[in-house]
PDB file of C-alpha atoms in Angstrom:
ATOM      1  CA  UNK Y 310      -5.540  -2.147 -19.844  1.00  0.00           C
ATOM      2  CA  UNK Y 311      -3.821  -2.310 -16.354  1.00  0.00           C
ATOM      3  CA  UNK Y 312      -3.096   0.627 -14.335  1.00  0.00           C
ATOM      4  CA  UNK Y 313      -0.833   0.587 -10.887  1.00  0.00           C
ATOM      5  CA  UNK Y 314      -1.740   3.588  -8.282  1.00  0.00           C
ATOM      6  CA  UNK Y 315       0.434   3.308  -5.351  1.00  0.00           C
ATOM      7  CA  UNK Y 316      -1.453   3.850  -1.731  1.00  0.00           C
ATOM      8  CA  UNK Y 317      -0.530   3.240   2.445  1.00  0.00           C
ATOM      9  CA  UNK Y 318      -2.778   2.644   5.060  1.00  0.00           C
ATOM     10  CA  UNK Y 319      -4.638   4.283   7.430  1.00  0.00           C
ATOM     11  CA  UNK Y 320      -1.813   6.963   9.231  1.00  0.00           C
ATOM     12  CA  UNK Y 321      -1.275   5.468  12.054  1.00  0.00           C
ATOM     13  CA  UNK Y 322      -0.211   2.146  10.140  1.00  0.00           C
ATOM     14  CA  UNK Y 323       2.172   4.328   8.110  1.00  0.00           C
ATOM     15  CA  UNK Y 324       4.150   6.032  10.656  1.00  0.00           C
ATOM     16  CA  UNK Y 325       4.535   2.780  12.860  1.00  0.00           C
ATOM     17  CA  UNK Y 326       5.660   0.784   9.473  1.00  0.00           C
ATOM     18  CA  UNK Y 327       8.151   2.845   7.964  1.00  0.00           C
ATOM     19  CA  UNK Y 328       9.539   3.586  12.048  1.00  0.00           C
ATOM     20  CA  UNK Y 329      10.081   0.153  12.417  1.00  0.00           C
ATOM     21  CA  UNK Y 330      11.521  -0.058   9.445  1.00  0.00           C
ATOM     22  CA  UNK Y 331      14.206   2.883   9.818  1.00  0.00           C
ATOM     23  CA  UNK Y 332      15.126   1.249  12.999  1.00  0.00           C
ATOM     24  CA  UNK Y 333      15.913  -1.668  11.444  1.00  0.00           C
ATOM     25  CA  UNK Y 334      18.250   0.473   8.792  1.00  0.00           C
ATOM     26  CA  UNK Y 335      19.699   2.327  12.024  1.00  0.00           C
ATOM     27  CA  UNK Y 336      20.226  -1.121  13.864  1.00  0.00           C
ATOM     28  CA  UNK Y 337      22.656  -1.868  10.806  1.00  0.00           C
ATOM     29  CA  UNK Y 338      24.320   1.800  10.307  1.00  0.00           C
ATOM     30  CA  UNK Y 339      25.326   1.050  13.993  1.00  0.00           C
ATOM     31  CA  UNK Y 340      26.047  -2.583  13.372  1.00  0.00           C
ATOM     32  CA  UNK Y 341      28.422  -1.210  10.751  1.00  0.00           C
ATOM     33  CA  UNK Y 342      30.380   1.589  12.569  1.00  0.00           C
ATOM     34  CA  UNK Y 343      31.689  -0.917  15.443  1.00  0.00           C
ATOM     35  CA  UNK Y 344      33.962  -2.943  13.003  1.00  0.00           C
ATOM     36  CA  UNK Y 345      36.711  -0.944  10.251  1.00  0.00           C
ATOM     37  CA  UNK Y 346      36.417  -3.650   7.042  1.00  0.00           C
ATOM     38  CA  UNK Y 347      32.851  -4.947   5.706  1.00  0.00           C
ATOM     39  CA  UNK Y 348      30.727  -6.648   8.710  1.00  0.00           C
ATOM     40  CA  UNK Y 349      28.675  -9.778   7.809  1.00  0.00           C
ATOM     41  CA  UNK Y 350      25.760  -8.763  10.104  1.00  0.00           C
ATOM     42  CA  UNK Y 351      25.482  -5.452   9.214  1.00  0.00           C
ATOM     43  CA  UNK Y 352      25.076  -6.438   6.035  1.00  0.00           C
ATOM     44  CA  UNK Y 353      22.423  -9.163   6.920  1.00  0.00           C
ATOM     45  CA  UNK Y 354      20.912  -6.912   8.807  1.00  0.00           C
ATOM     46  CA  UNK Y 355      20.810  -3.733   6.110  1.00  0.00           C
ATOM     47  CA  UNK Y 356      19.342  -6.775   3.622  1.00  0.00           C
ATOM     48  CA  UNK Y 357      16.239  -7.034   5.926  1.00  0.00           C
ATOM     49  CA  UNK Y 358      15.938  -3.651   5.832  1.00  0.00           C
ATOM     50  CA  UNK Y 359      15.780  -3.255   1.833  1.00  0.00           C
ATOM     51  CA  UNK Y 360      13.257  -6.323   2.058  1.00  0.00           C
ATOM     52  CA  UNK Y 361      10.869  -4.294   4.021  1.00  0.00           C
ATOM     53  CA  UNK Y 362      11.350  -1.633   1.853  1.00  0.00           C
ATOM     54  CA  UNK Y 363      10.443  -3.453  -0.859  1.00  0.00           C
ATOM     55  CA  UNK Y 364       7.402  -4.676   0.748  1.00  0.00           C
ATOM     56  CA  UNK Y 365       6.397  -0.934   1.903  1.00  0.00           C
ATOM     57  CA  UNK Y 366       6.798  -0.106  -2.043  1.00  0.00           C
ATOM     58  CA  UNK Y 367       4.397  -3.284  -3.089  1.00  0.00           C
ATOM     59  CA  UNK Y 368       1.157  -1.747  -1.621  1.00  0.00           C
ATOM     60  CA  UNK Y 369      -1.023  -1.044  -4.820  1.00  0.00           C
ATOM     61  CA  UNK Y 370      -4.533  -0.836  -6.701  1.00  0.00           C
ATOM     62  CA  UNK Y 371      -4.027  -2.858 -10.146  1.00  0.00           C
ATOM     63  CA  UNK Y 372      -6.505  -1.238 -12.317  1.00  0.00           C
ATOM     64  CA  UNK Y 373      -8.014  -3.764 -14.879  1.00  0.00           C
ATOM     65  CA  UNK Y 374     -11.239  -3.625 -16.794  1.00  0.00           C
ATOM     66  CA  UNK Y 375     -13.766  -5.651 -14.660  1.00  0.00           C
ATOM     67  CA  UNK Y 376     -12.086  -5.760 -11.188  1.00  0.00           C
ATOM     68  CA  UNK Y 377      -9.177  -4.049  -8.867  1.00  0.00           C
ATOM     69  CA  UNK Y 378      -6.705  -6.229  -7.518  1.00  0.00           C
ATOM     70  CA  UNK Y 379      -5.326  -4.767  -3.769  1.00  0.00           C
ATOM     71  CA  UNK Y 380      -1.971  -5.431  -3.501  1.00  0.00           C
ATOM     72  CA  UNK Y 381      -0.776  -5.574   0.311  1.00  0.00           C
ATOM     73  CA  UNK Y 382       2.699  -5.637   1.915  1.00  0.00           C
ATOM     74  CA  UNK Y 383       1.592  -8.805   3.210  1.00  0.00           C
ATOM     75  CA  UNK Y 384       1.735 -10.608  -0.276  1.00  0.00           C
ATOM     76  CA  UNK Y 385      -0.797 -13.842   1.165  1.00  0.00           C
ATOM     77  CA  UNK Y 386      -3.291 -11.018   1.938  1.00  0.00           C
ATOM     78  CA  UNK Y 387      -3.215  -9.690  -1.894  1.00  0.00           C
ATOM     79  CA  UNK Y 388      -6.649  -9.804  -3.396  1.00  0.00           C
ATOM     80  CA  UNK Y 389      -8.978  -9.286  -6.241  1.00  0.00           C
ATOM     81  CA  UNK Y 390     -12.124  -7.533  -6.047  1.00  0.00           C
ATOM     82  CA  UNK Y 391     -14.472  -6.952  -8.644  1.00  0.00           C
ATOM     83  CA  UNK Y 392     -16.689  -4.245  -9.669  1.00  0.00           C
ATOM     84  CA  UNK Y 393     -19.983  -5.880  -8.458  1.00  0.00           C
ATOM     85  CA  UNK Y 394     -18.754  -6.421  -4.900  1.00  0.00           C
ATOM     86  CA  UNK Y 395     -17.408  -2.919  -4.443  1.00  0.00           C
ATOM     87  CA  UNK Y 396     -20.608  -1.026  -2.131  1.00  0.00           C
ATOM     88  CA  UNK Y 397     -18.935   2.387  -2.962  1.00  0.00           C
ATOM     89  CA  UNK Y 398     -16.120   4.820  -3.029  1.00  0.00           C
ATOM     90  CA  UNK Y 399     -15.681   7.864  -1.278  1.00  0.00           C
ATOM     91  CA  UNK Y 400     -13.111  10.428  -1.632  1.00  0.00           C
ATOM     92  CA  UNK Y 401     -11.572  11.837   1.329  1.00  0.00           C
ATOM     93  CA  UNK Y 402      -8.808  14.474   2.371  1.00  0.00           C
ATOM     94  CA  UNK Y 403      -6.136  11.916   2.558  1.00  0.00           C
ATOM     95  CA  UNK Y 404      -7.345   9.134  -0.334  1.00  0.00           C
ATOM     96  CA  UNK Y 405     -10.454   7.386  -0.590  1.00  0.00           C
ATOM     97  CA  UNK Y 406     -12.230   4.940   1.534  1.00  0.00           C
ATOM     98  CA  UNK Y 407     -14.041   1.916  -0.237  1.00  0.00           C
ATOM     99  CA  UNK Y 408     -16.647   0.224   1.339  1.00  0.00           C
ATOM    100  CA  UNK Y 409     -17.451  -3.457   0.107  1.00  0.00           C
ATOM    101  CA  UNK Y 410     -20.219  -5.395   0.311  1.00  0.00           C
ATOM    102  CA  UNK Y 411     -18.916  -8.615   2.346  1.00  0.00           C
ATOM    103  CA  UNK Y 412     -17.491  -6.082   4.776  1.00  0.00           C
ATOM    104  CA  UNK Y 413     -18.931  -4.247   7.355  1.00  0.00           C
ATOM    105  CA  UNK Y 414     -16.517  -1.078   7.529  1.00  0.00           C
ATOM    106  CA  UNK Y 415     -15.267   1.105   4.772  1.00  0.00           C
ATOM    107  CA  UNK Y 416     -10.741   0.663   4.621  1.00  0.00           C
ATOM    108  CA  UNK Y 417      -9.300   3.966   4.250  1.00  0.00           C
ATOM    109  CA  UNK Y 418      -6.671   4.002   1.530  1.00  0.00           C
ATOM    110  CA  UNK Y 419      -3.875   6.750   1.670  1.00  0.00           C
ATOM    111  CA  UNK Y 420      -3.505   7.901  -1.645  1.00  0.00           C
ATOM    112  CA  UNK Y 421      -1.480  11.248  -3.021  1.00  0.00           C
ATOM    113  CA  UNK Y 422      -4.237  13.965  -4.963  1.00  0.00           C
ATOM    114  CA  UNK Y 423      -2.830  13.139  -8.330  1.00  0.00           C
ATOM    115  CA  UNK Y 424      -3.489   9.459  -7.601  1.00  0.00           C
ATOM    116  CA  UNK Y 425      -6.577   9.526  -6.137  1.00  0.00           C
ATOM    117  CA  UNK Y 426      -7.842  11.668  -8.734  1.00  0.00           C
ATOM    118  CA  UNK Y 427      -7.022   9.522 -11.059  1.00  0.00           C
ATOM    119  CA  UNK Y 428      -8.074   6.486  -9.147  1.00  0.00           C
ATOM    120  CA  UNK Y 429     -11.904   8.002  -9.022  1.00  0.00           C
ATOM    121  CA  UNK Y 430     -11.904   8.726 -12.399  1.00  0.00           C
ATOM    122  CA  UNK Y 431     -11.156   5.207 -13.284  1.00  0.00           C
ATOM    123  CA  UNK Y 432     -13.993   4.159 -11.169  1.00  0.00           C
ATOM    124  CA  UNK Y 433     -16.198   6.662 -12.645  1.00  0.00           C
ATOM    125  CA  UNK Y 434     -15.274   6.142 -16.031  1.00  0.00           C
ATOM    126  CA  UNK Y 435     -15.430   2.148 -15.938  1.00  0.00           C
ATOM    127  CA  UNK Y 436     -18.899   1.120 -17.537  1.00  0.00           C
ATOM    128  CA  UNK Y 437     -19.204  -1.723 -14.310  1.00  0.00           C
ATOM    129  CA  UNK Y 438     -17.978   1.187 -11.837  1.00  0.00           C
ATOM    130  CA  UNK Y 439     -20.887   3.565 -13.073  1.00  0.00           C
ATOM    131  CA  UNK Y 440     -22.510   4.533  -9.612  1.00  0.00           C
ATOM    132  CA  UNK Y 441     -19.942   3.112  -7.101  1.00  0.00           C
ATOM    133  CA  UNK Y 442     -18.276   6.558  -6.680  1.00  0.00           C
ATOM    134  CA  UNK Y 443     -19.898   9.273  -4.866  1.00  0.00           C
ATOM    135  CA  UNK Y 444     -18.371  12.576  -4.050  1.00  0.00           C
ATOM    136  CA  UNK Y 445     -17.739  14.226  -0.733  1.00  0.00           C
TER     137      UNK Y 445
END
């Protein structure tokens, strides 16, 4: 059984992210407007934009049965993390943070309340997650 739940990073990484990455779709909107037929780099420069996108879209928890595989926008930093290394989970306002055990600080994953609900339920409910997941 695999399950996908969609989260961002800490805030601060959010905004500046998907800023740069509207400037980059403004930077072609302009691009576009100085010429009256289809402009080459406009359009080169609207396909970086959809790229990044794409990449904003790709962060993700994978949800298997004996590990979570963290999906980044930075595909070489994707990795897979099982149960036994995760030190525990914590709900917070925003999403969760999840501390593991060869780190020394807890990541803060942005997460809607449906999701992260659903996400600590998982965790919960997973026979190798029993006791990683402690309330606020």
């Amino acid at each position: 059984m695999k399950k996908i739940i969609r989260w961002q990073p800490e805030l601060a990484q959010t905004i500046i992210y998907w800023s740069l990455t509207l400037i980059v779709l403004f930077f072609s909107l302009i691009l576009s407007l100085e010429n009256t037929r289809p402009y080459w780099k406009s359009n080169l420069v609207l396909g970086i934009f959809l790229v990044f996108v794409v990449l904003g879209f790709r962060r993700s928890f994978v949800l298997k049965a004996n590990s979570i595989k963290i999906r980044y926008a930075a595909f070489w930093k994707d990795k897979e993390v099982s149960y036994q290394k995760i030190d525990s989970v914590t709900p917070i306002d925003l999403g969760v943070k999840m501390k593991l055990t060869d780190e020394e600080e807890p990541a803060v994953y942005i997460m809607k309340k449906r999701t992260r609900l659903s996400f600590c339920n998982h965790i919960a409910g997973n026979e190798q997650g029993k006791g990683l997941y402690t309330k606020k």
